[in-house]
């Protein structure tokens, strides 16, 4: 038991770009620096957003960069039974409840209470169905947050101590959508535990999800990984780099250049290669060591 298992968990919504390669490289280096295993999980849970073939492109891009997983990649689309089980556990514990609210009824309920939807932010769920399902539409399932610690603290290896009041800042969040799809929050927690993930290394844009995931881990009695959120690459508009703001797929004909760009974001020095030597040097220079 024990030991280090890390993972890279791309959503197959497009090819890897300069931003996603940072998370891939960081998770690989962190695993290698700790003598650990590195797994790849294809997060194809949100099927309408998945692009056919993107998973194979991502795996080929990783391979071109010398980032090879230690086991066959897993796909969330094949793990629905595990998510069903976790949801059933939460329902039995009365920590999850059905919700018939649409986005517009949530916005209307919040507006009536004088709560504006934060720009680019998630809606805080106003709790409309918390003590009984309202409406006759198909229902989603939500996680109760009133039972969570009032201020949920967690530790990030780079960002330090973090805290979030889930109930007021997030509200009861979705575990399963009305269309039947399980959400990222539930799937990632179930999979990280099932794959024995001891260390989560991912982009800083995801840091804000960690308190929800910590609450789910506590509610499901799952082990808690260590977290490291990596610096982001910003696009033309100053926001996180994405296809929408100009990210180009990484050029696999020049993998060393792509890796050097990612390494620079992580504060690592330029390396003249070849790739294997660069990866070995960065592993030795990796700044974020943790007691495993
Ligand atoms: N699939 C998520 C993404 O591509 C990452 C999930 C994670 O690392 O926890 O944004």
PDB file of C-alpha atoms and ligand atoms in Angstrom:
ATOM      1  CA  UNK A   1       0.000   0.000   0.000  1.00  0.00           C
ATOM      2  CA  UNK A   2       1.016   3.620  -0.194  1.00  0.00           C
ATOM      3  CA  UNK A   3       3.271   4.929  -2.910  1.00  0.00           C
ATOM      4  CA  UNK A   4       2.638   7.567  -5.465  1.00  0.00           C
ATOM      5  CA  UNK A   5       0.011   7.372  -8.229  1.00  0.00           C
ATOM      6  CA  UNK A   6      -0.588  10.446 -10.356  1.00  0.00           C
ATOM      7  CA  UNK A   7      -2.739  11.062 -13.374  1.00  0.00           C
ATOM      8  CA  UNK A   8      -3.456  13.341 -16.287  1.00  0.00           C
ATOM      9  CA  UNK A   9      -7.171  13.565 -16.998  1.00  0.00           C
ATOM     10  CA  UNK A  10      -7.860  15.327 -20.299  1.00  0.00           C
ATOM     11  CA  UNK A  11     -11.369  15.912 -21.626  1.00  0.00           C
ATOM     12  CA  UNK A  12     -11.381  14.859 -25.293  1.00  0.00           C
ATOM     13  CA  UNK A  13     -12.918  18.107 -26.503  1.00  0.00           C
ATOM     14  CA  UNK A  14      -9.957  18.853 -28.765  1.00  0.00           C
ATOM     15  CA  UNK A  15      -6.223  18.344 -29.193  1.00  0.00           C
ATOM     16  CA  UNK A  16      -3.741  19.287 -26.477  1.00  0.00           C
ATOM     17  CA  UNK A  17      -2.587  22.901 -26.658  1.00  0.00           C
ATOM     18  CA  UNK A  18       0.154  24.831 -24.856  1.00  0.00           C
ATOM     19  CA  UNK A  19      -2.013  25.136 -21.726  1.00  0.00           C
ATOM     20  CA  UNK A  20      -3.060  21.512 -21.399  1.00  0.00           C
ATOM     21  CA  UNK A  21       0.495  20.326 -22.070  1.00  0.00           C
ATOM     22  CA  UNK A  22       1.596  22.200 -18.924  1.00  0.00           C
ATOM     23  CA  UNK A  23      -0.768  20.079 -16.809  1.00  0.00           C
ATOM     24  CA  UNK A  24       0.306  16.899 -18.610  1.00  0.00           C
ATOM     25  CA  UNK A  25       4.027  17.626 -18.193  1.00  0.00           C
ATOM     26  CA  UNK A  26       3.632  18.745 -14.570  1.00  0.00           C
ATOM     27  CA  UNK A  27       1.709  15.618 -13.579  1.00  0.00           C
ATOM     28  CA  UNK A  28       4.269  13.394 -15.365  1.00  0.00           C
ATOM     29  CA  UNK A  29       7.258  15.168 -13.779  1.00  0.00           C
ATOM     30  CA  UNK A  30       5.697  15.122 -10.327  1.00  0.00           C
ATOM     31  CA  UNK A  31       5.068  11.370 -10.620  1.00  0.00           C
ATOM     32  CA  UNK A  32       8.588  10.667 -11.861  1.00  0.00           C
ATOM     33  CA  UNK A  33      10.208  12.972  -9.274  1.00  0.00           C
ATOM     34  CA  UNK A  34       8.471  10.915  -6.581  1.00  0.00           C
ATOM     35  CA  UNK A  35       9.285   7.563  -8.198  1.00  0.00           C
ATOM     36  CA  UNK A  36       5.570   7.066  -8.818  1.00  0.00           C
ATOM     37  CA  UNK A  37       3.150   5.741 -11.420  1.00  0.00           C
ATOM     38  CA  UNK A  38       1.504   8.015 -13.986  1.00  0.00           C
ATOM     39  CA  UNK A  39      -1.892   7.222 -15.489  1.00  0.00           C
ATOM     40  CA  UNK A  40      -4.008   8.857 -18.183  1.00  0.00           C
ATOM     41  CA  UNK A  41      -7.771   9.026 -17.810  1.00  0.00           C
ATOM     42  CA  UNK A  42      -9.893  10.174 -20.725  1.00  0.00           C
ATOM     43  CA  UNK A  43     -12.676  12.284 -19.199  1.00  0.00           C
ATOM     44  CA  UNK A  44     -15.311  11.662 -21.849  1.00  0.00           C
ATOM     45  CA  UNK A  45     -18.220  11.901 -19.432  1.00  0.00           C
ATOM     46  CA  UNK A  46     -19.775  15.016 -20.994  1.00  0.00           C
ATOM     47  CA  UNK A  47     -20.476  13.233 -24.267  1.00  0.00           C
ATOM     48  CA  UNK A  48     -22.085  16.181 -26.115  1.00  0.00           C
ATOM     49  CA  UNK A  49     -18.834  18.165 -25.676  1.00  0.00           C
ATOM     50  CA  UNK A  50     -16.529  15.326 -26.780  1.00  0.00           C
ATOM     51  CA  UNK A  51     -14.999  15.452 -30.238  1.00  0.00           C
ATOM     52  CA  UNK A  52     -14.742  12.049 -31.922  1.00  0.00           C
ATOM     53  CA  UNK A  53     -11.097  11.030 -32.314  1.00  0.00           C
ATOM     54  CA  UNK A  54      -9.764  13.709 -29.937  1.00  0.00           C
ATOM     55  CA  UNK A  55      -8.787  11.034 -27.398  1.00  0.00           C
ATOM     56  CA  UNK A  56      -6.515   9.280 -29.898  1.00  0.00           C
ATOM     57  CA  UNK A  57      -5.004  12.609 -30.952  1.00  0.00           C
ATOM     58  CA  UNK A  58      -4.251  13.497 -27.319  1.00  0.00           C
ATOM     59  CA  UNK A  59      -2.633  10.111 -26.654  1.00  0.00           C
ATOM     60  CA  UNK A  60      -0.507  10.465 -29.809  1.00  0.00           C
ATOM     61  CA  UNK A  61       0.539  13.993 -28.790  1.00  0.00           C
ATOM     62  CA  UNK A  62       1.543  12.743 -25.324  1.00  0.00           C
ATOM     63  CA  UNK A  63       3.513   9.893 -26.872  1.00  0.00           C
ATOM     64  CA  UNK A  64       5.297  12.291 -29.245  1.00  0.00           C
ATOM     65  CA  UNK A  65       6.360  14.271 -26.156  1.00  0.00           C
ATOM     66  CA  UNK A  66       7.674  11.141 -24.433  1.00  0.00           C
ATOM     67  CA  UNK A  67       4.846  11.138 -21.872  1.00  0.00           C
ATOM     68  CA  UNK A  68       3.764   7.501 -21.783  1.00  0.00           C
ATOM     69  CA  UNK A  69       1.260   6.211 -19.214  1.00  0.00           C
ATOM     70  CA  UNK A  70       2.178   3.231 -17.031  1.00  0.00           C
ATOM     71  CA  UNK A  71      -1.142   1.457 -17.759  1.00  0.00           C
ATOM     72  CA  UNK A  72      -3.749   1.484 -20.517  1.00  0.00           C
ATOM     73  CA  UNK A  73      -5.773   4.730 -20.385  1.00  0.00           C
ATOM     74  CA  UNK A  74      -9.226   4.462 -18.795  1.00  0.00           C
ATOM     75  CA  UNK A  75     -12.335   6.117 -20.192  1.00  0.00           C
ATOM     76  CA  UNK A  76     -15.025   7.603 -17.963  1.00  0.00           C
ATOM     77  CA  UNK A  77     -17.719   6.677 -20.475  1.00  0.00           C
ATOM     78  CA  UNK A  78     -17.115   3.040 -19.492  1.00  0.00           C
ATOM     79  CA  UNK A  79     -17.368   3.593 -15.763  1.00  0.00           C
ATOM     80  CA  UNK A  80     -21.001   4.630 -15.325  1.00  0.00           C
ATOM     81  CA  UNK A  81     -21.759   1.717 -12.963  1.00  0.00           C
ATOM     82  CA  UNK A  82     -19.266   3.105 -10.432  1.00  0.00           C
ATOM     83  CA  UNK A  83     -20.853   6.559 -10.562  1.00  0.00           C
ATOM     84  CA  UNK A  84     -24.339   5.014 -10.138  1.00  0.00           C
ATOM     85  CA  UNK A  85     -23.104   3.241  -7.013  1.00  0.00           C
ATOM     86  CA  UNK A  86     -21.588   6.405  -5.527  1.00  0.00           C
ATOM     87  CA  UNK A  87     -24.765   8.384  -6.174  1.00  0.00           C
ATOM     88  CA  UNK A  88     -26.852   5.615  -4.562  1.00  0.00           C
ATOM     89  CA  UNK A  89     -24.611   5.778  -1.466  1.00  0.00           C
ATOM     90  CA  UNK A  90     -25.156   9.539  -1.210  1.00  0.00           C
ATOM     91  CA  UNK A  91     -28.929   9.217  -1.729  1.00  0.00           C
ATOM     92  CA  UNK A  92     -29.134   6.554   0.995  1.00  0.00           C
ATOM     93  CA  UNK A  93     -27.261   8.874   3.352  1.00  0.00           C
ATOM     94  CA  UNK A  94     -29.709  11.669   2.395  1.00  0.00           C
ATOM     95  CA  UNK A  95     -26.802  13.748   1.141  1.00  0.00           C
ATOM     96  CA  UNK A  96     -28.151  13.875  -2.422  1.00  0.00           C
ATOM     97  CA  UNK A  97     -31.625  14.879  -3.594  1.00  0.00           C
ATOM     98  CA  UNK A  98     -33.493  15.212  -6.910  1.00  0.00           C
ATOM     99  CA  UNK A  99     -33.894  18.665  -8.436  1.00  0.00           C
ATOM    100  CA  UNK A 100     -36.209  19.734 -11.237  1.00  0.00           C
ATOM    101  CA  UNK A 101     -34.903  23.303 -11.661  1.00  0.00           C
ATOM    102  CA  UNK A 102     -33.859  24.597 -15.055  1.00  0.00           C
ATOM    103  CA  UNK A 103     -31.146  27.228 -15.458  1.00  0.00           C
ATOM    104  CA  UNK A 104     -33.785  29.893 -15.913  1.00  0.00           C
ATOM    105  CA  UNK A 105     -35.732  28.936 -12.765  1.00  0.00           C
ATOM    106  CA  UNK A 106     -32.440  29.036 -10.821  1.00  0.00           C
ATOM    107  CA  UNK A 107     -31.633  32.492 -12.236  1.00  0.00           C
ATOM    108  CA  UNK A 108     -35.151  33.720 -11.443  1.00  0.00           C
ATOM    109  CA  UNK A 109     -34.983  32.395  -7.849  1.00  0.00           C
ATOM    110  CA  UNK A 110     -31.586  34.025  -7.344  1.00  0.00           C
ATOM    111  CA  UNK A 111     -32.730  37.316  -8.899  1.00  0.00           C
ATOM    112  CA  UNK A 112     -35.746  37.345  -6.546  1.00  0.00           C
ATOM    113  CA  UNK A 113     -33.281  37.108  -3.628  1.00  0.00           C
ATOM    114  CA  UNK A 114     -31.111  39.870  -5.111  1.00  0.00           C
ATOM    115  CA  UNK A 115     -28.248  37.515  -6.023  1.00  0.00           C
ATOM    116  CA  UNK A 116     -26.691  38.337  -9.396  1.00  0.00           C
ATOM    117  CA  UNK A 117     -25.040  35.585 -11.368  1.00  0.00           C
ATOM    118  CA  UNK A 118     -21.273  36.208 -11.277  1.00  0.00           C
ATOM    119  CA  UNK A 119     -19.924  36.989 -14.745  1.00  0.00           C
ATOM    120  CA  UNK A 120     -18.401  33.800 -16.206  1.00  0.00           C
ATOM    121  CA  UNK A 121     -19.132  32.132 -12.890  1.00  0.00           C
ATOM    122  CA  UNK A 122     -21.273  29.194 -11.902  1.00  0.00           C
ATOM    123  CA  UNK A 123     -24.748  29.779 -10.580  1.00  0.00           C
ATOM    124  CA  UNK A 124     -25.121  29.346  -6.819  1.00  0.00           C
ATOM    125  CA  UNK A 125     -28.000  26.916  -6.392  1.00  0.00           C
ATOM    126  CA  UNK A 126     -30.725  28.655  -4.341  1.00  0.00           C
ATOM    127  CA  UNK A 127     -31.958  25.423  -2.733  1.00  0.00           C
ATOM    128  CA  UNK A 128     -35.405  25.388  -4.370  1.00  0.00           C
ATOM    129  CA  UNK A 129     -35.759  21.559  -4.344  1.00  0.00           C
ATOM    130  CA  UNK A 130     -33.787  20.960  -1.165  1.00  0.00           C
ATOM    131  CA  UNK A 131     -36.780  19.914   0.892  1.00  0.00           C
ATOM    132  CA  UNK A 132     -38.794  18.378  -1.912  1.00  0.00           C
ATOM    133  CA  UNK A 133     -38.764  18.158  -5.684  1.00  0.00           C
ATOM    134  CA  UNK A 134     -40.511  21.122  -7.356  1.00  0.00           C
ATOM    135  CA  UNK A 135     -41.914  20.822 -10.863  1.00  0.00           C
ATOM    136  CA  UNK A 136     -42.606  17.824 -13.041  1.00  0.00           C
ATOM    137  CA  UNK A 137     -39.647  17.914 -15.431  1.00  0.00           C
ATOM    138  CA  UNK A 138     -36.821  15.396 -15.567  1.00  0.00           C
ATOM    139  CA  UNK A 139     -34.716  15.662 -12.469  1.00  0.00           C
ATOM    140  CA  UNK A 140     -31.050  16.146 -11.808  1.00  0.00           C
ATOM    141  CA  UNK A 141     -29.405  15.086  -8.550  1.00  0.00           C
ATOM    142  CA  UNK A 142     -27.690  17.543  -6.253  1.00  0.00           C
ATOM    143  CA  UNK A 143     -25.282  17.229  -3.319  1.00  0.00           C
ATOM    144  CA  UNK A 144     -26.265  18.868  -0.051  1.00  0.00           C
ATOM    145  CA  UNK A 145     -23.732  21.454   1.116  1.00  0.00           C
ATOM    146  CA  UNK A 146     -25.370  22.538   4.371  1.00  0.00           C
ATOM    147  CA  UNK A 147     -23.822  19.455   6.002  1.00  0.00           C
ATOM    148  CA  UNK A 148     -20.310  20.332   4.776  1.00  0.00           C
ATOM    149  CA  UNK A 149     -17.913  22.116   7.143  1.00  0.00           C
ATOM    150  CA  UNK A 150     -18.891  25.846   7.119  1.00  0.00           C
ATOM    151  CA  UNK A 151     -15.468  26.698   5.721  1.00  0.00           C
ATOM    152  CA  UNK A 152     -13.916  23.769   3.927  1.00  0.00           C
ATOM    153  CA  UNK A 153     -10.124  23.958   4.153  1.00  0.00           C
ATOM    154  CA  UNK A 154      -7.693  22.179   1.901  1.00  0.00           C
ATOM    155  CA  UNK A 155      -3.991  22.440   1.218  1.00  0.00           C
ATOM    156  CA  UNK A 156      -2.432  23.100  -2.163  1.00  0.00           C
ATOM    157  CA  UNK A 157       1.268  22.315  -2.584  1.00  0.00           C
ATOM    158  CA  UNK A 158       1.834  25.500  -4.606  1.00  0.00           C
ATOM    159  CA  UNK A 159      -0.984  27.848  -3.574  1.00  0.00           C
ATOM    160  CA  UNK A 160      -0.913  26.962   0.130  1.00  0.00           C
ATOM    161  CA  UNK A 161      -3.949  26.893   2.425  1.00  0.00           C
ATOM    162  CA  UNK A 162      -7.281  27.286   0.616  1.00  0.00           C
ATOM    163  CA  UNK A 163     -10.804  27.585   1.968  1.00  0.00           C
ATOM    164  CA  UNK A 164     -14.290  27.803   0.519  1.00  0.00           C
ATOM    165  CA  UNK A 165     -17.755  28.146   2.021  1.00  0.00           C
ATOM    166  CA  UNK A 166     -19.507  25.648  -0.216  1.00  0.00           C
ATOM    167  CA  UNK A 167     -22.999  26.448   0.939  1.00  0.00           C
ATOM    168  CA  UNK A 168     -22.907  30.163   0.155  1.00  0.00           C
ATOM    169  CA  UNK A 169     -20.257  30.267  -2.589  1.00  0.00           C
ATOM    170  CA  UNK A 170     -21.328  27.220  -4.614  1.00  0.00           C
ATOM    171  CA  UNK A 171     -24.617  25.913  -3.251  1.00  0.00           C
ATOM    172  CA  UNK A 172     -25.863  22.343  -3.603  1.00  0.00           C
ATOM    173  CA  UNK A 173     -24.025  21.221  -6.720  1.00  0.00           C
ATOM    174  CA  UNK A 174     -25.049  18.756  -9.423  1.00  0.00           C
ATOM    175  CA  UNK A 175     -23.934  15.126  -9.300  1.00  0.00           C
ATOM    176  CA  UNK A 176     -26.068  13.952 -12.194  1.00  0.00           C
ATOM    177  CA  UNK A 177     -27.705  16.163 -14.784  1.00  0.00           C
ATOM    178  CA  UNK A 178     -31.326  15.968 -15.867  1.00  0.00           C
ATOM    179  CA  UNK A 179     -30.161  14.378 -19.144  1.00  0.00           C
ATOM    180  CA  UNK A 180     -28.716  11.496 -17.112  1.00  0.00           C
ATOM    181  CA  UNK A 181     -25.044  12.391 -17.480  1.00  0.00           C
ATOM    182  CA  UNK A 182     -22.921  12.288 -14.343  1.00  0.00           C
ATOM    183  CA  UNK A 183     -20.995  15.452 -13.584  1.00  0.00           C
ATOM    184  CA  UNK A 184     -17.254  16.014 -13.526  1.00  0.00           C
ATOM    185  CA  UNK A 185     -17.308  16.500  -9.726  1.00  0.00           C
ATOM    186  CA  UNK A 186     -18.718  13.060  -8.971  1.00  0.00           C
ATOM    187  CA  UNK A 187     -16.820  11.189 -11.682  1.00  0.00           C
ATOM    188  CA  UNK A 188     -13.428  12.677 -10.834  1.00  0.00           C
ATOM    189  CA  UNK A 189     -13.740  11.817  -7.141  1.00  0.00           C
ATOM    190  CA  UNK A 190     -14.891   8.256  -7.814  1.00  0.00           C
ATOM    191  CA  UNK A 191     -12.165   7.670 -10.410  1.00  0.00           C
ATOM    192  CA  UNK A 192      -9.337   9.235  -8.439  1.00  0.00           C
ATOM    193  CA  UNK A 193     -10.178   6.889  -5.557  1.00  0.00           C
ATOM    194  CA  UNK A 194     -10.716   3.826  -7.778  1.00  0.00           C
ATOM    195  CA  UNK A 195      -7.387   4.392  -9.528  1.00  0.00           C
ATOM    196  CA  UNK A 196      -5.552   4.936  -6.242  1.00  0.00           C
ATOM    197  CA  UNK A 197      -4.606   8.512  -7.124  1.00  0.00           C
ATOM    198  CA  UNK A 198      -2.401   9.797  -4.315  1.00  0.00           C
ATOM    199  CA  UNK A 199      -1.473  13.094  -6.021  1.00  0.00           C
ATOM    200  CA  UNK A 200      -3.636  15.295  -8.230  1.00  0.00           C
ATOM    201  CA  UNK A 201      -1.641  17.714 -10.404  1.00  0.00           C
ATOM    202  CA  UNK A 202      -3.758  19.890 -12.723  1.00  0.00           C
ATOM    203  CA  UNK A 203      -4.264  23.454 -13.948  1.00  0.00           C
ATOM    204  CA  UNK A 204      -5.068  26.260 -11.550  1.00  0.00           C
ATOM    205  CA  UNK A 205      -8.410  26.889 -13.268  1.00  0.00           C
ATOM    206  CA  UNK A 206      -9.622  23.692 -11.589  1.00  0.00           C
ATOM    207  CA  UNK A 207      -8.527  24.703  -8.059  1.00  0.00           C
ATOM    208  CA  UNK A 208     -11.971  26.126  -7.394  1.00  0.00           C
ATOM    209  CA  UNK A 209     -13.504  22.639  -7.742  1.00  0.00           C
ATOM    210  CA  UNK A 210     -11.361  21.099  -5.044  1.00  0.00           C
ATOM    211  CA  UNK A 211     -13.548  21.998  -2.051  1.00  0.00           C
ATOM    212  CA  UNK A 212     -16.520  20.260  -3.742  1.00  0.00           C
ATOM    213  CA  UNK A 213     -14.348  17.230  -4.380  1.00  0.00           C
ATOM    214  CA  UNK A 214     -13.057  17.226  -0.782  1.00  0.00           C
ATOM    215  CA  UNK A 215     -16.649  17.270   0.476  1.00  0.00           C
ATOM    216  CA  UNK A 216     -17.573  14.350  -1.777  1.00  0.00           C
ATOM    217  CA  UNK A 217     -14.526  12.390  -0.613  1.00  0.00           C
ATOM    218  CA  UNK A 218     -15.561  12.895   3.006  1.00  0.00           C
ATOM    219  CA  UNK A 219     -19.179  11.976   2.293  1.00  0.00           C
ATOM    220  CA  UNK A 220     -18.168   8.800   0.421  1.00  0.00           C
ATOM    221  CA  UNK A 221     -15.428   7.856   2.900  1.00  0.00           C
ATOM    222  CA  UNK A 222     -12.710   8.027   0.222  1.00  0.00           C
ATOM    223  CA  UNK A 223      -9.007   8.762   0.714  1.00  0.00           C
ATOM    224  CA  UNK A 224      -7.878  12.345   0.091  1.00  0.00           C
ATOM    225  CA  UNK A 225      -5.113  12.928  -2.476  1.00  0.00           C
ATOM    226  CA  UNK A 226      -2.568  15.727  -2.250  1.00  0.00           C
ATOM    227  CA  UNK A 227      -3.208  18.619  -4.639  1.00  0.00           C
ATOM    228  CA  UNK A 228      -0.925  20.741  -6.779  1.00  0.00           C
ATOM    229  CA  UNK A 229      -2.467  23.283  -9.156  1.00  0.00           C
ATOM    230  CA  UNK A 230      -0.116  24.500 -11.870  1.00  0.00           C
ATOM    231  CA  UNK A 231       0.248  28.010 -13.346  1.00  0.00           C
ATOM    232  CA  UNK A 232      -1.997  28.775 -16.315  1.00  0.00           C
ATOM    233  CA  UNK A 233      -1.108  29.812 -19.821  1.00  0.00           C
ATOM    234  CA  UNK A 234      -3.230  32.797 -20.804  1.00  0.00           C
ATOM    235  CA  UNK A 235      -4.768  33.458 -24.193  1.00  0.00           C
ATOM    236  CA  UNK A 236      -5.090  36.695 -26.173  1.00  0.00           C
ATOM    237  CA  UNK A 237      -7.867  37.971 -23.894  1.00  0.00           C
ATOM    238  CA  UNK A 238      -5.926  37.285 -20.681  1.00  0.00           C
ATOM    239  CA  UNK A 239      -8.142  34.354 -19.795  1.00  0.00           C
ATOM    240  CA  UNK A 240      -7.053  30.746 -19.550  1.00  0.00           C
ATOM    241  CA  UNK A 241      -5.811  29.540 -22.936  1.00  0.00           C
ATOM    242  CA  UNK A 242      -8.491  27.602 -24.769  1.00  0.00           C
ATOM    243  CA  UNK A 243      -9.512  26.833 -28.309  1.00  0.00           C
ATOM    244  CA  UNK A 244     -11.953  29.754 -28.075  1.00  0.00           C
ATOM    245  CA  UNK A 245      -9.194  32.294 -27.453  1.00  0.00           C
ATOM    246  CA  UNK A 246      -6.637  31.164 -29.956  1.00  0.00           C
ATOM    247  CA  UNK A 247      -4.974  28.008 -28.640  1.00  0.00           C
ATOM    248  CA  UNK A 248      -3.394  25.958 -31.397  1.00  0.00           C
ATOM    249  CA  UNK A 249      -2.842  22.203 -31.066  1.00  0.00           C
ATOM    250  CA  UNK A 250       0.742  21.523 -30.011  1.00  0.00           C
ATOM    251  CA  UNK A 251       3.011  20.818 -32.951  1.00  0.00           C
ATOM    252  CA  UNK A 252       4.085  17.193 -32.583  1.00  0.00           C
ATOM    253  CA  UNK A 253       6.698  17.640 -35.301  1.00  0.00           C
ATOM    254  CA  UNK A 254       8.560  19.859 -32.797  1.00  0.00           C
ATOM    255  CA  UNK A 255       7.859  18.191 -29.431  1.00  0.00           C
ATOM    256  CA  UNK A 256      10.984  19.552 -27.731  1.00  0.00           C
ATOM    257  CA  UNK A 257       9.889  23.135 -28.442  1.00  0.00           C
ATOM    258  CA  UNK A 258       6.397  22.393 -27.081  1.00  0.00           C
ATOM    259  CA  UNK A 259       7.891  20.782 -23.968  1.00  0.00           C
ATOM    260  CA  UNK A 260      10.290  23.697 -23.427  1.00  0.00           C
ATOM    261  CA  UNK A 261       7.388  26.155 -23.591  1.00  0.00           C
ATOM    262  CA  UNK A 262       5.480  24.098 -20.998  1.00  0.00           C
ATOM    263  CA  UNK A 263       8.588  23.712 -18.808  1.00  0.00           C
ATOM    264  CA  UNK A 264       9.104  27.476 -18.818  1.00  0.00           C
ATOM    265  CA  UNK A 265       5.594  28.016 -17.388  1.00  0.00           C
ATOM    266  CA  UNK A 266       6.600  25.620 -14.603  1.00  0.00           C
ATOM    267  CA  UNK A 267       9.741  27.645 -13.858  1.00  0.00           C
ATOM    268  CA  UNK A 268      12.098  25.046 -15.352  1.00  0.00           C
ATOM    269  CA  UNK A 269      15.144  26.006 -17.459  1.00  0.00           C
ATOM    270  CA  UNK A 270      15.353  25.605 -21.215  1.00  0.00           C
ATOM    271  CA  UNK A 271      16.769  22.262 -22.271  1.00  0.00           C
ATOM    272  CA  UNK A 272      18.458  21.467 -25.597  1.00  0.00           C
ATOM    273  CA  UNK A 273      17.235  17.867 -25.611  1.00  0.00           C
ATOM    274  CA  UNK A 274      16.916  15.237 -26.825  1.00  0.00           C
ATOM    275  CA  UNK A 275      13.474  14.764 -25.245  1.00  0.00           C
ATOM    276  CA  UNK A 276      14.479  11.914 -22.927  1.00  0.00           C
ATOM    277  CA  UNK A 277      17.365  13.975 -21.534  1.00  0.00           C
ATOM    278  CA  UNK A 278      15.160  17.051 -21.115  1.00  0.00           C
ATOM    279  CA  UNK A 279      12.528  15.058 -19.193  1.00  0.00           C
ATOM    280  CA  UNK A 280      15.202  13.486 -16.979  1.00  0.00           C
ATOM    281  CA  UNK A 281      16.793  16.877 -16.244  1.00  0.00           C
ATOM    282  CA  UNK A 282      13.434  18.490 -15.383  1.00  0.00           C
ATOM    283  CA  UNK A 283      12.562  15.536 -13.154  1.00  0.00           C
ATOM    284  CA  UNK A 284      15.781  16.153 -11.205  1.00  0.00           C
ATOM    285  CA  UNK A 285      15.043  19.912 -11.108  1.00  0.00           C
ATOM    286  CA  UNK A 286      11.355  19.513 -10.145  1.00  0.00           C
ATOM    287  CA  UNK A 287      10.680  22.113  -7.426  1.00  0.00           C
ATOM    288  CA  UNK A 288       7.537  20.682  -5.789  1.00  0.00           C
ATOM    289  CA  UNK A 289       8.583  17.699  -3.692  1.00  0.00           C
ATOM    290  CA  UNK A 290       6.198  16.294  -1.153  1.00  0.00           C
ATOM    291  CA  UNK A 291       6.386  13.606   1.492  1.00  0.00           C
ATOM    292  CA  UNK A 292       4.572  10.661  -0.134  1.00  0.00           C
TER     293      UNK A 292
HETATM  294  N1  LIG B   1     -10.955  16.728 -17.368  1.00  0.00           N
HETATM  295  C1  LIG B   1     -10.609  17.963 -16.719  1.00  0.00           C
HETATM  296  C2  LIG B   1     -10.151  18.969 -17.746  1.00  0.00           C
HETATM  297  O1  LIG B   1      -9.684  18.591 -18.810  1.00  0.00           O
HETATM  298  C3  LIG B   1      -9.473  17.791 -15.730  1.00  0.00           C
HETATM  299  C4  LIG B   1      -9.879  17.080 -14.522  1.00  0.00           C
HETATM  300  C5  LIG B   1      -8.869  17.000 -13.400  1.00  0.00           C
HETATM  301  O2  LIG B   1      -7.647  16.982 -13.649  1.00  0.00           O
HETATM  302  O3  LIG B   1      -9.324  16.900 -12.270  1.00  0.00           O
HETATM  303  O4  LIG B   1     -10.280  20.149 -17.515  1.00  0.00           O
END
